[in-house]
Amino acid sequence: MVELTYVGFHAVFVAPPLFVLASVAVNRTRPARPVVRTIPVVAILVMALAYTTPWDNYLIHRGVWWYGDGVVAGRLWLAPIEEYLFVLLQPIVATLWLGTIATAFEWPSERVEMRLRDRLLGVAAAAVVGVVGLAMLTRPATFYMGAILSWASPVLALQWAVGWRYLLARWRLTAIGTLGPAVYFSAADRIAIEYGIWTLADRYTTGLTIGGLPIEEGTFFLVTTLFVVQGLVLYPWVIERWR
């Protein structure tokens, strides 16, 4: 088996879709009502790095996963430098993908309103995700899944409280915008695990897989991509309402 480093992973699996989607974004006609804008993208990148860094380093410290010998260029705290780069590049790829497909979907024809009970319902739904996650943290075999769900819950609560009804009105864009990058990076992650770039601890995972991919990893890419897509879909709607 040819050796693949974390830098090589970026070169093979992250850089190509990034460059292809960026080229499409540059060459295509600017949509009349763009979903992707500079301000929310920068904000998402800053928040992604700030919110993910302590969580990521804690799980490495806990031994939920580790990296192969000689596959990382260096470390900052406990995480490889390449890991921080991935935290920034994954949202950019998701952003470019969303911008590429956004014009193929209609905007809601009717004005979408969020009343207080709707906001509370959004928070409650996210709280259920958080409670399930916290319960999973109590058992070693479900610890990693619990860490993902409990970590995701506050972000989902904020986004769903702001506009789950609007996200529902644009569910096709949100779903395809999320599933595209999530499936792609899950497949890339499966290959990275096969090459030993990182290894998940049997103790902290369920052992359940889909096509050889641990369900925890698939869930991670699903929720992190969902964060980005929901934020970008909500942004123009929120700005329009403020105005």
JSON list of C-alpha atoms in Angstrom, two decimals:
[
{"chain": "A", "resi": 1, "resn": "MET", "atom": "CA", "xyz": [0.00, 0.00, 0.00]},
{"chain": "A", "resi": 2, "resn": "VAL", "atom": "CA", "xyz": [1.33, 3.43, -0.97]},
{"chain": "A", "resi": 3, "resn": "GLU", "atom": "CA", "xyz": [1.94, 5.63, 2.08]},
{"chain": "A", "resi": 4, "resn": "LEU", "atom": "CA", "xyz": [-0.42, 8.59, 2.38]},
{"chain": "A", "resi": 5, "resn": "THR", "atom": "CA", "xyz": [0.27, 11.44, 4.80]},
{"chain": "A", "resi": 6, "resn": "TYR", "atom": "CA", "xyz": [-2.19, 14.01, 6.12]},
{"chain": "A", "resi": 7, "resn": "VAL", "atom": "CA", "xyz": [-0.70, 16.58, 3.72]},
{"chain": "A", "resi": 8, "resn": "GLY", "atom": "CA", "xyz": [-1.18, 14.06, 0.94]},
{"chain": "A", "resi": 9, "resn": "PHE", "atom": "CA", "xyz": [-4.81, 13.62, 2.02]},
{"chain": "A", "resi": 10, "resn": "HIS", "atom": "CA", "xyz": [-5.35, 17.35, 1.50]},
{"chain": "A", "resi": 11, "resn": "ALA", "atom": "CA", "xyz": [-3.64, 17.21, -1.88]},
{"chain": "A", "resi": 12, "resn": "VAL", "atom": "CA", "xyz": [-5.66, 14.23, -3.10]},
{"chain": "A", "resi": 13, "resn": "PHE", "atom": "CA", "xyz": [-9.08, 14.76, -1.53]},
{"chain": "A", "resi": 14, "resn": "VAL", "atom": "CA", "xyz": [-9.45, 18.40, -0.49]},
{"chain": "A", "resi": 15, "resn": "ALA", "atom": "CA", "xyz": [-7.57, 20.50, -3.05]},
{"chain": "A", "resi": 16, "resn": "PRO", "atom": "CA", "xyz": [-9.20, 19.06, -6.23]},
{"chain": "A", "resi": 17, "resn": "PRO", "atom": "CA", "xyz": [-12.86, 19.76, -5.31]},
{"chain": "A", "resi": 18, "resn": "LEU", "atom": "CA", "xyz": [-11.80, 23.10, -3.86]},
{"chain": "A", "resi": 19, "resn": "PHE", "atom": "CA", "xyz": [-10.15, 24.20, -7.11]},
{"chain": "A", "resi": 20, "resn": "VAL", "atom": "CA", "xyz": [-12.88, 22.79, -9.35]},
{"chain": "A", "resi": 21, "resn": "LEU", "atom": "CA", "xyz": [-15.70, 24.44, -7.41]},
{"chain": "A", "resi": 22, "resn": "ALA", "atom": "CA", "xyz": [-13.75, 27.70, -7.12]},
{"chain": "A", "resi": 23, "resn": "SER", "atom": "CA", "xyz": [-13.25, 27.71, -10.90]},
{"chain": "A", "resi": 24, "resn": "VAL", "atom": "CA", "xyz": [-16.96, 27.18, -11.44]},
{"chain": "A", "resi": 25, "resn": "ALA", "atom": "CA", "xyz": [-17.75, 30.00, -9.02]},
{"chain": "A", "resi": 26, "resn": "VAL", "atom": "CA", "xyz": [-15.41, 32.39, -10.82]},
{"chain": "A", "resi": 27, "resn": "ASN", "atom": "CA", "xyz": [-16.64, 31.57, -14.33]},
{"chain": "A", "resi": 28, "resn": "ARG", "atom": "CA", "xyz": [-20.37, 31.39, -13.77]},
{"chain": "A", "resi": 29, "resn": "THR", "atom": "CA", "xyz": [-22.80, 34.30, -13.89]},
{"chain": "A", "resi": 30, "resn": "ARG", "atom": "CA", "xyz": [-23.49, 35.82, -10.49]},
{"chain": "A", "resi": 31, "resn": "PRO", "atom": "CA", "xyz": [-26.98, 34.82, -9.31]},
{"chain": "A", "resi": 32, "resn": "ALA", "atom": "CA", "xyz": [-29.58, 37.49, -8.76]},
{"chain": "A", "resi": 33, "resn": "ARG", "atom": "CA", "xyz": [-30.07, 36.47, -5.14]},
{"chain": "A", "resi": 34, "resn": "PRO", "atom": "CA", "xyz": [-26.78, 34.87, -4.02]},
{"chain": "A", "resi": 35, "resn": "VAL", "atom": "CA", "xyz": [-26.82, 32.56, -1.05]},
{"chain": "A", "resi": 36, "resn": "VAL", "atom": "CA", "xyz": [-23.04, 32.70, -0.56]},
{"chain": "A", "resi": 37, "resn": "ARG", "atom": "CA", "xyz": [-21.57, 36.01, 0.61]},
{"chain": "A", "resi": 38, "resn": "THR", "atom": "CA", "xyz": [-18.20, 37.02, 2.02]},
{"chain": "A", "resi": 39, "resn": "ILE", "atom": "CA", "xyz": [-19.30, 38.15, 5.48]},
{"chain": "A", "resi": 40, "resn": "PRO", "atom": "CA", "xyz": [-21.14, 34.95, 6.54]},
{"chain": "A", "resi": 41, "resn": "VAL", "atom": "CA", "xyz": [-18.40, 32.75, 5.08]},
{"chain": "A", "resi": 42, "resn": "VAL", "atom": "CA", "xyz": [-15.68, 34.52, 7.07]},
{"chain": "A", "resi": 43, "resn": "ALA", "atom": "CA", "xyz": [-17.84, 34.37, 10.19]},
{"chain": "A", "resi": 44, "resn": "ILE", "atom": "CA", "xyz": [-18.45, 30.65, 9.69]},
{"chain": "A", "resi": 45, "resn": "LEU", "atom": "CA", "xyz": [-14.72, 29.96, 9.29]},
{"chain": "A", "resi": 46, "resn": "VAL", "atom": "CA", "xyz": [-13.86, 31.87, 12.48]},
{"chain": "A", "resi": 47, "resn": "MET", "atom": "CA", "xyz": [-16.61, 30.16, 14.46]},
{"chain": "A", "resi": 48, "resn": "ALA", "atom": "CA", "xyz": [-15.74, 26.72, 13.04]},
{"chain": "A", "resi": 49, "resn": "LEU", "atom": "CA", "xyz": [-12.13, 27.05, 14.15]},
{"chain": "A", "resi": 50, "resn": "ALA", "atom": "CA", "xyz": [-13.00, 28.48, 17.57]},
{"chain": "A", "resi": 51, "resn": "TYR", "atom": "CA", "xyz": [-15.77, 25.97, 18.29]},
{"chain": "A", "resi": 52, "resn": "THR", "atom": "CA", "xyz": [-14.03, 22.86, 16.94]},
{"chain": "A", "resi": 53, "resn": "THR", "atom": "CA", "xyz": [-10.50, 23.35, 18.34]},
{"chain": "A", "resi": 54, "resn": "PRO", "atom": "CA", "xyz": [-11.12, 22.60, 22.04]},
{"chain": "A", "resi": 55, "resn": "TRP", "atom": "CA", "xyz": [-13.52, 19.75, 21.24]},
{"chain": "A", "resi": 56, "resn": "ASP", "atom": "CA", "xyz": [-11.11, 18.19, 18.76]},
{"chain": "A", "resi": 57, "resn": "ASN", "atom": "CA", "xyz": [-8.12, 18.43, 21.08]},
{"chain": "A", "resi": 58, "resn": "TYR", "atom": "CA", "xyz": [-10.05, 17.03, 24.01]},
{"chain": "A", "resi": 59, "resn": "LEU", "atom": "CA", "xyz": [-11.08, 13.93, 22.06]},
{"chain": "A", "resi": 60, "resn": "ILE", "atom": "CA", "xyz": [-7.49, 13.40, 20.93]},
{"chain": "A", "resi": 61, "resn": "HIS", "atom": "CA", "xyz": [-6.41, 13.73, 24.57]},
{"chain": "A", "resi": 62, "resn": "ARG", "atom": "CA", "xyz": [-9.10, 11.24, 25.59]},
{"chain": "A", "resi": 63, "resn": "GLY", "atom": "CA", "xyz": [-7.79, 8.75, 23.02]},
{"chain": "A", "resi": 64, "resn": "VAL", "atom": "CA", "xyz": [-10.92, 8.64, 20.85]},
{"chain": "A", "resi": 65, "resn": "TRP", "atom": "CA", "xyz": [-8.63, 8.69, 17.83]},
{"chain": "A", "resi": 66, "resn": "TRP", "atom": "CA", "xyz": [-4.93, 9.04, 17.05]},
{"chain": "A", "resi": 67, "resn": "TYR", "atom": "CA", "xyz": [-2.68, 9.51, 14.04]},
{"chain": "A", "resi": 68, "resn": "GLY", "atom": "CA", "xyz": [-0.24, 7.18, 12.34]},
{"chain": "A", "resi": 69, "resn": "ASP", "atom": "CA", "xyz": [3.51, 7.48, 12.79]},
{"chain": "A", "resi": 70, "resn": "GLY", "atom": "CA", "xyz": [5.09, 10.05, 10.51]},
{"chain": "A", "resi": 71, "resn": "VAL", "atom": "CA", "xyz": [1.85, 11.05, 8.74]},
{"chain": "A", "resi": 72, "resn": "VAL", "atom": "CA", "xyz": [1.51, 14.57, 10.20]},
{"chain": "A", "resi": 73, "resn": "ALA", "atom": "CA", "xyz": [3.77, 17.55, 9.53]},
{"chain": "A", "resi": 74, "resn": "GLY", "atom": "CA", "xyz": [3.50, 18.99, 13.04]},
{"chain": "A", "resi": 75, "resn": "ARG", "atom": "CA", "xyz": [1.16, 19.66, 15.91]},
{"chain": "A", "resi": 76, "resn": "LEU", "atom": "CA", "xyz": [-0.41, 22.70, 17.50]},
{"chain": "A", "resi": 77, "resn": "TRP", "atom": "CA", "xyz": [-1.61, 21.76, 20.99]},
{"chain": "A", "resi": 78, "resn": "LEU", "atom": "CA", "xyz": [-2.53, 18.08, 20.44]},
{"chain": "A", "resi": 79, "resn": "ALA", "atom": "CA", "xyz": [-4.01, 18.28, 16.96]},
{"chain": "A", "resi": 80, "resn": "PRO", "atom": "CA", "xyz": [-1.99, 18.17, 13.74]},
{"chain": "A", "resi": 81, "resn": "ILE", "atom": "CA", "xyz": [-1.56, 21.42, 11.84]},
{"chain": "A", "resi": 82, "resn": "GLU", "atom": "CA", "xyz": [-3.31, 19.73, 8.93]},
{"chain": "A", "resi": 83, "resn": "GLU", "atom": "CA", "xyz": [-6.36, 19.23, 11.14]},
{"chain": "A", "resi": 84, "resn": "TYR", "atom": "CA", "xyz": [-6.81, 22.96, 11.64]},
{"chain": "A", "resi": 85, "resn": "LEU", "atom": "CA", "xyz": [-6.41, 23.42, 7.90]},
{"chain": "A", "resi": 86, "resn": "PHE", "atom": "CA", "xyz": [-9.13, 20.85, 7.30]},
{"chain": "A", "resi": 87, "resn": "VAL", "atom": "CA", "xyz": [-11.47, 22.64, 9.73]},
{"chain": "A", "resi": 88, "resn": "LEU", "atom": "CA", "xyz": [-11.12, 25.70, 7.49]},
{"chain": "A", "resi": 89, "resn": "LEU", "atom": "CA", "xyz": [-11.16, 24.01, 4.09]},
{"chain": "A", "resi": 90, "resn": "GLN", "atom": "CA", "xyz": [-14.17, 21.76, 4.63]},
{"chain": "A", "resi": 91, "resn": "PRO", "atom": "CA", "xyz": [-16.55, 24.74, 5.11]},
{"chain": "A", "resi": 92, "resn": "ILE", "atom": "CA", "xyz": [-15.06, 26.45, 2.06]},
{"chain": "A", "resi": 93, "resn": "VAL", "atom": "CA", "xyz": [-15.73, 23.40, -0.11]},
{"chain": "A", "resi": 94, "resn": "ALA", "atom": "CA", "xyz": [-19.28, 23.19, 1.28]},
{"chain": "A", "resi": 95, "resn": "THR", "atom": "CA", "xyz": [-19.76, 26.90, 0.63]},
{"chain": "A", "resi": 96, "resn": "LEU", "atom": "CA", "xyz": [-18.60, 26.65, -2.99]},
{"chain": "A", "resi": 97, "resn": "TRP", "atom": "CA", "xyz": [-20.79, 23.60, -3.56]},
{"chain": "A", "resi": 98, "resn": "LEU", "atom": "CA", "xyz": [-23.83, 25.40, -2.17]},
{"chain": "A", "resi": 99, "resn": "GLY", "atom": "CA", "xyz": [-23.12, 28.43, -4.34]},
{"chain": "A", "resi": 100, "resn": "THR", "atom": "CA", "xyz": [-22.84, 26.18, -7.40]},
{"chain": "A", "resi": 101, "resn": "ILE", "atom": "CA", "xyz": [-26.23, 24.51, -6.92]},
{"chain": "A", "resi": 102, "resn": "ALA", "atom": "CA", "xyz": [-28.19, 27.37, -5.32]},
{"chain": "A", "resi": 103, "resn": "THR", "atom": "CA", "xyz": [-29.56, 28.92, -8.52]},
{"chain": "A", "resi": 104, "resn": "ALA", "atom": "CA", "xyz": [-31.22, 25.64, -9.50]},
{"chain": "A", "resi": 105, "resn": "PHE", "atom": "CA", "xyz": [-33.73, 26.00, -6.66]},
{"chain": "A", "resi": 106, "resn": "GLU", "atom": "CA", "xyz": [-36.70, 28.31, -6.29]},
{"chain": "A", "resi": 107, "resn": "TRP", "atom": "CA", "xyz": [-36.97, 30.77, -3.44]},
{"chain": "A", "resi": 108, "resn": "PRO", "atom": "CA", "xyz": [-40.08, 30.41, -1.25]},
{"chain": "A", "resi": 109, "resn": "SER", "atom": "CA", "xyz": [-42.99, 32.21, -2.88]},
{"chain": "A", "resi": 110, "resn": "GLU", "atom": "CA", "xyz": [-44.58, 33.08, 0.46]},
{"chain": "A", "resi": 111, "resn": "ARG", "atom": "CA", "xyz": [-43.09, 35.03, 3.34]},
{"chain": "A", "resi": 112, "resn": "VAL", "atom": "CA", "xyz": [-41.88, 32.71, 6.10]},
{"chain": "A", "resi": 113, "resn": "GLU", "atom": "CA", "xyz": [-42.47, 33.84, 9.67]},
{"chain": "A", "resi": 114, "resn": "MET", "atom": "CA", "xyz": [-40.97, 32.55, 12.92]},
{"chain": "A", "resi": 115, "resn": "ARG", "atom": "CA", "xyz": [-43.11, 33.09, 15.99]},
{"chain": "A", "resi": 116, "resn": "LEU", "atom": "CA", "xyz": [-42.02, 32.54, 19.57]},
{"chain": "A", "resi": 117, "resn": "ARG", "atom": "CA", "xyz": [-43.49, 29.05, 19.74]},
{"chain": "A", "resi": 118, "resn": "ASP", "atom": "CA", "xyz": [-41.63, 28.18, 16.55]},
{"chain": "A", "resi": 119, "resn": "ARG", "atom": "CA", "xyz": [-38.35, 29.32, 18.05]},
{"chain": "A", "resi": 120, "resn": "LEU", "atom": "CA", "xyz": [-38.99, 27.36, 21.22]},
{"chain": "A", "resi": 121, "resn": "LEU", "atom": "CA", "xyz": [-39.81, 24.29, 19.14]},
{"chain": "A", "resi": 122, "resn": "GLY", "atom": "CA", "xyz": [-36.50, 24.65, 17.31]},
{"chain": "A", "resi": 123, "resn": "VAL", "atom": "CA", "xyz": [-34.60, 24.87, 20.58]},
{"chain": "A", "resi": 124, "resn": "ALA", "atom": "CA", "xyz": [-36.52, 21.88, 21.95]},
{"chain": "A", "resi": 125, "resn": "ALA", "atom": "CA", "xyz": [-35.67, 19.74, 18.93]},
{"chain": "A", "resi": 126, "resn": "ALA", "atom": "CA", "xyz": [-31.99, 20.56, 19.28]},
{"chain": "A", "resi": 127, "resn": "ALA", "atom": "CA", "xyz": [-32.20, 19.91, 23.02]},
{"chain": "A", "resi": 128, "resn": "VAL", "atom": "CA", "xyz": [-33.40, 16.37, 22.28]},
{"chain": "A", "resi": 129, "resn": "VAL", "atom": "CA", "xyz": [-30.27, 15.86, 20.18]},
{"chain": "A", "resi": 130, "resn": "GLY", "atom": "CA", "xyz": [-28.19, 17.18, 23.08]},
{"chain": "A", "resi": 131, "resn": "VAL", "atom": "CA", "xyz": [-29.88, 14.99, 25.68]},
{"chain": "A", "resi": 132, "resn": "VAL", "atom": "CA", "xyz": [-29.36, 11.89, 23.55]},
{"chain": "A", "resi": 133, "resn": "GLY", "atom": "CA", "xyz": [-25.73, 12.89, 23.16]},
{"chain": "A", "resi": 134, "resn": "LEU", "atom": "CA", "xyz": [-25.22, 13.39, 26.87]},
{"chain": "A", "resi": 135, "resn": "ALA", "atom": "CA", "xyz": [-26.78, 10.00, 27.57]},
{"chain": "A", "resi": 136, "resn": "MET", "atom": "CA", "xyz": [-24.39, 8.39, 25.10]},
{"chain": "A", "resi": 137, "resn": "LEU", "atom": "CA", "xyz": [-21.41, 9.95, 26.86]},
{"chain": "A", "resi": 138, "resn": "THR", "atom": "CA", "xyz": [-22.06, 7.70, 29.85]},
{"chain": "A", "resi": 139, "resn": "ARG", "atom": "CA", "xyz": [-21.04, 4.53, 27.95]},
{"chain": "A", "resi": 140, "resn": "PRO", "atom": "CA", "xyz": [-17.61, 3.99, 26.39]},
{"chain": "A", "resi": 141, "resn": "ALA", "atom": "CA", "xyz": [-18.97, 2.35, 23.22]},
{"chain": "A", "resi": 142, "resn": "THR", "atom": "CA", "xyz": [-21.17, 5.35, 22.42]},
{"chain": "A", "resi": 143, "resn": "PHE", "atom": "CA", "xyz": [-18.83, 8.03, 23.76]},
{"chain": "A", "resi": 144, "resn": "TYR", "atom": "CA", "xyz": [-17.68, 9.38, 20.40]},
{"chain": "A", "resi": 145, "resn": "MET", "atom": "CA", "xyz": [-21.23, 9.55, 19.01]},
{"chain": "A", "resi": 146, "resn": "GLY", "atom": "CA", "xyz": [-22.35, 11.23, 22.21]},
{"chain": "A", "resi": 147, "resn": "ALA", "atom": "CA", "xyz": [-19.53, 13.75, 21.92]},
{"chain": "A", "resi": 148, "resn": "ILE", "atom": "CA", "xyz": [-20.64, 14.62, 18.39]},
{"chain": "A", "resi": 149, "resn": "LEU", "atom": "CA", "xyz": [-24.33, 15.02, 19.22]},
{"chain": "A", "resi": 150, "resn": "SER", "atom": "CA", "xyz": [-23.85, 16.97, 22.44]},
{"chain": "A", "resi": 151, "resn": "TRP", "atom": "CA", "xyz": [-21.32, 19.24, 20.69]},
{"chain": "A", "resi": 152, "resn": "ALA", "atom": "CA", "xyz": [-23.68, 19.78, 17.75]},
{"chain": "A", "resi": 153, "resn": "SER", "atom": "CA", "xyz": [-26.75, 20.56, 19.85]},
{"chain": "A", "resi": 154, "resn": "PRO", "atom": "CA", "xyz": [-26.00, 24.24, 20.74]},
{"chain": "A", "resi": 155, "resn": "VAL", "atom": "CA", "xyz": [-25.30, 25.17, 17.12]},
{"chain": "A", "resi": 156, "resn": "LEU", "atom": "CA", "xyz": [-28.44, 23.41, 15.92]},
{"chain": "A", "resi": 157, "resn": "ALA", "atom": "CA", "xyz": [-30.45, 25.11, 18.66]},
{"chain": "A", "resi": 158, "resn": "LEU", "atom": "CA", "xyz": [-29.32, 28.54, 17.48]},
{"chain": "A", "resi": 159, "resn": "GLN", "atom": "CA", "xyz": [-29.93, 27.88, 13.80]},
{"chain": "A", "resi": 160, "resn": "TRP", "atom": "CA", "xyz": [-33.29, 26.16, 14.28]},
{"chain": "A", "resi": 161, "resn": "ALA", "atom": "CA", "xyz": [-34.47, 28.86, 16.68]},
{"chain": "A", "resi": 162, "resn": "VAL", "atom": "CA", "xyz": [-33.61, 31.50, 14.08]},
{"chain": "A", "resi": 163, "resn": "GLY", "atom": "CA", "xyz": [-35.36, 29.89, 11.13]},
{"chain": "A", "resi": 164, "resn": "TRP", "atom": "CA", "xyz": [-36.18, 26.20, 10.96]},
{"chain": "A", "resi": 165, "resn": "ARG", "atom": "CA", "xyz": [-39.36, 27.08, 9.09]},
{"chain": "A", "resi": 166, "resn": "TYR", "atom": "CA", "xyz": [-37.34, 28.83, 6.40]},
{"chain": "A", "resi": 167, "resn": "LEU", "atom": "CA", "xyz": [-34.92, 25.91, 6.23]},
{"chain": "A", "resi": 168, "resn": "LEU", "atom": "CA", "xyz": [-37.92, 23.63, 5.80]},
{"chain": "A", "resi": 169, "resn": "ALA", "atom": "CA", "xyz": [-39.21, 25.87, 2.99]},
{"chain": "A", "resi": 170, "resn": "ARG", "atom": "CA", "xyz": [-35.82, 25.45, 1.27]},
{"chain": "A", "resi": 171, "resn": "TRP", "atom": "CA", "xyz": [-35.35, 21.84, 2.25]},
{"chain": "A", "resi": 172, "resn": "ARG", "atom": "CA", "xyz": [-34.20, 20.65, -1.18]},
{"chain": "A", "resi": 173, "resn": "LEU", "atom": "CA", "xyz": [-31.37, 23.18, -1.31]},
{"chain": "A", "resi": 174, "resn": "THR", "atom": "CA", "xyz": [-30.44, 22.48, 2.31]},
{"chain": "A", "resi": 175, "resn": "ALA", "atom": "CA", "xyz": [-30.52, 18.70, 1.83]},
{"chain": "A", "resi": 176, "resn": "ILE", "atom": "CA", "xyz": [-28.55, 18.55, -1.41]},
{"chain": "A", "resi": 177, "resn": "GLY", "atom": "CA", "xyz": [-26.18, 21.28, -0.22]},
{"chain": "A", "resi": 178, "resn": "THR", "atom": "CA", "xyz": [-25.45, 19.19, 2.87]},
{"chain": "A", "resi": 179, "resn": "LEU", "atom": "CA", "xyz": [-25.40, 15.67, 1.46]},
{"chain": "A", "resi": 180, "resn": "GLY", "atom": "CA", "xyz": [-23.02, 16.40, -1.41]},
{"chain": "A", "resi": 181, "resn": "PRO", "atom": "CA", "xyz": [-19.99, 17.45, 0.68]},
{"chain": "A", "resi": 182, "resn": "ALA", "atom": "CA", "xyz": [-20.93, 15.17, 3.59]},
{"chain": "A", "resi": 183, "resn": "VAL", "atom": "CA", "xyz": [-20.96, 12.04, 1.43]},
{"chain": "A", "resi": 184, "resn": "TYR", "atom": "CA", "xyz": [-17.78, 13.07, -0.39]},
{"chain": "A", "resi": 185, "resn": "PHE", "atom": "CA", "xyz": [-15.78, 13.76, 2.76]},
{"chain": "A", "resi": 186, "resn": "SER", "atom": "CA", "xyz": [-17.14, 10.62, 4.42]},
{"chain": "A", "resi": 187, "resn": "ALA", "atom": "CA", "xyz": [-15.81, 8.58, 1.50]},
{"chain": "A", "resi": 188, "resn": "ALA", "atom": "CA", "xyz": [-12.45, 10.37, 1.72]},
{"chain": "A", "resi": 189, "resn": "ASP", "atom": "CA", "xyz": [-12.39, 9.73, 5.47]},
{"chain": "A", "resi": 190, "resn": "ARG", "atom": "CA", "xyz": [-12.99, 6.04, 4.87]},
{"chain": "A", "resi": 191, "resn": "ILE", "atom": "CA", "xyz": [-9.89, 5.94, 2.67]},
{"chain": "A", "resi": 192, "resn": "ALA", "atom": "CA", "xyz": [-7.86, 7.92, 5.22]},
{"chain": "A", "resi": 193, "resn": "ILE", "atom": "CA", "xyz": [-8.74, 5.36, 7.89]},
{"chain": "A", "resi": 194, "resn": "GLU", "atom": "CA", "xyz": [-7.79, 2.54, 5.51]},
{"chain": "A", "resi": 195, "resn": "TYR", "atom": "CA", "xyz": [-4.38, 4.17, 4.98]},
{"chain": "A", "resi": 196, "resn": "GLY", "atom": "CA", "xyz": [-3.87, 4.67, 8.71]},
{"chain": "A", "resi": 197, "resn": "ILE", "atom": "CA", "xyz": [-3.74, 8.46, 8.68]},
{"chain": "A", "resi": 198, "resn": "TRP", "atom": "CA", "xyz": [-5.99, 8.33, 11.71]},
{"chain": "A", "resi": 199, "resn": "THR", "atom": "CA", "xyz": [-7.41, 5.44, 13.71]},
{"chain": "A", "resi": 200, "resn": "LEU", "atom": "CA", "xyz": [-10.56, 5.35, 15.84]},
{"chain": "A", "resi": 201, "resn": "ALA", "atom": "CA", "xyz": [-10.45, 3.63, 19.21]},
{"chain": "A", "resi": 202, "resn": "ASP", "atom": "CA", "xyz": [-12.64, 0.53, 19.39]},
{"chain": "A", "resi": 203, "resn": "ARG", "atom": "CA", "xyz": [-13.35, 1.36, 23.02]},
{"chain": "A", "resi": 204, "resn": "TYR", "atom": "CA", "xyz": [-15.13, 4.61, 22.19]},
{"chain": "A", "resi": 205, "resn": "THR", "atom": "CA", "xyz": [-17.01, 3.62, 19.03]},
{"chain": "A", "resi": 206, "resn": "THR", "atom": "CA", "xyz": [-19.99, 1.39, 18.38]},
{"chain": "A", "resi": 207, "resn": "GLY", "atom": "CA", "xyz": [-18.29, -0.67, 15.69]},
{"chain": "A", "resi": 208, "resn": "LEU", "atom": "CA", "xyz": [-21.20, -0.02, 13.32]},
{"chain": "A", "resi": 209, "resn": "THR", "atom": "CA", "xyz": [-20.15, 0.91, 9.81]},
{"chain": "A", "resi": 210, "resn": "ILE", "atom": "CA", "xyz": [-21.69, 1.84, 6.46]},
{"chain": "A", "resi": 211, "resn": "GLY", "atom": "CA", "xyz": [-19.52, 0.68, 3.59]},
{"chain": "A", "resi": 212, "resn": "GLY", "atom": "CA", "xyz": [-16.63, 0.35, 6.03]},
{"chain": "A", "resi": 213, "resn": "LEU", "atom": "CA", "xyz": [-17.06, 3.90, 7.37]},
{"chain": "A", "resi": 214, "resn": "PRO", "atom": "CA", "xyz": [-17.72, 4.16, 11.13]},
{"chain": "A", "resi": 215, "resn": "ILE", "atom": "CA", "xyz": [-21.14, 5.75, 11.63]},
{"chain": "A", "resi": 216, "resn": "GLU", "atom": "CA", "xyz": [-19.58, 8.27, 14.00]},
{"chain": "A", "resi": 217, "resn": "GLU", "atom": "CA", "xyz": [-17.44, 9.70, 11.21]},
{"chain": "A", "resi": 218, "resn": "GLY", "atom": "CA", "xyz": [-20.39, 9.90, 8.84]},
{"chain": "A", "resi": 219, "resn": "THR", "atom": "CA", "xyz": [-22.40, 11.69, 11.51]},
{"chain": "A", "resi": 220, "resn": "PHE", "atom": "CA", "xyz": [-19.57, 14.15, 12.11]},
{"chain": "A", "resi": 221, "resn": "PHE", "atom": "CA", "xyz": [-19.38, 15.15, 8.44]},
{"chain": "A", "resi": 222, "resn": "LEU", "atom": "CA", "xyz": [-23.16, 15.34, 8.23]},
{"chain": "A", "resi": 223, "resn": "VAL", "atom": "CA", "xyz": [-23.57, 17.73, 11.16]},
{"chain": "A", "resi": 224, "resn": "THR", "atom": "CA", "xyz": [-20.55, 19.91, 10.37]},
{"chain": "A", "resi": 225, "resn": "THR", "atom": "CA", "xyz": [-21.67, 20.37, 6.77]},
{"chain": "A", "resi": 226, "resn": "LEU", "atom": "CA", "xyz": [-25.20, 21.03, 8.00]},
{"chain": "A", "resi": 227, "resn": "PHE", "atom": "CA", "xyz": [-23.88, 23.83, 10.23]},
{"chain": "A", "resi": 228, "resn": "VAL", "atom": "CA", "xyz": [-22.33, 25.56, 7.22]},
{"chain": "A", "resi": 229, "resn": "VAL", "atom": "CA", "xyz": [-25.24, 25.08, 4.81]},
{"chain": "A", "resi": 230, "resn": "GLN", "atom": "CA", "xyz": [-27.93, 26.11, 7.28]},
{"chain": "A", "resi": 231, "resn": "GLY", "atom": "CA", "xyz": [-25.97, 29.22, 8.22]},
{"chain": "A", "resi": 232, "resn": "LEU", "atom": "CA", "xyz": [-25.54, 30.27, 4.59]},
{"chain": "A", "resi": 233, "resn": "VAL", "atom": "CA", "xyz": [-29.14, 29.52, 3.63]},
{"chain": "A", "resi": 234, "resn": "LEU", "atom": "CA", "xyz": [-30.44, 31.49, 6.62]},
{"chain": "A", "resi": 235, "resn": "TYR", "atom": "CA", "xyz": [-28.17, 34.50, 6.14]},
{"chain": "A", "resi": 236, "resn": "PRO", "atom": "CA", "xyz": [-29.92, 36.32, 3.24]},
{"chain": "A", "resi": 237, "resn": "TRP", "atom": "CA", "xyz": [-33.32, 35.60, 4.76]},
{"chain": "A", "resi": 238, "resn": "VAL", "atom": "CA", "xyz": [-32.27, 37.06, 8.13]},
{"chain": "A", "resi": 239, "resn": "ILE", "atom": "CA", "xyz": [-30.72, 40.13, 6.49]},
{"chain": "A", "resi": 240, "resn": "GLU", "atom": "CA", "xyz": [-33.84, 40.68, 4.39]},
{"chain": "A", "resi": 241, "resn": "ARG", "atom": "CA", "xyz": [-36.04, 40.56, 7.47]},
{"chain": "A", "resi": 242, "resn": "TRP", "atom": "CA", "xyz": [-33.84, 43.06, 9.32]},
{"chain": "A", "resi": 243, "resn": "ARG", "atom": "CA", "xyz": [-34.07, 45.47, 6.42]}
]
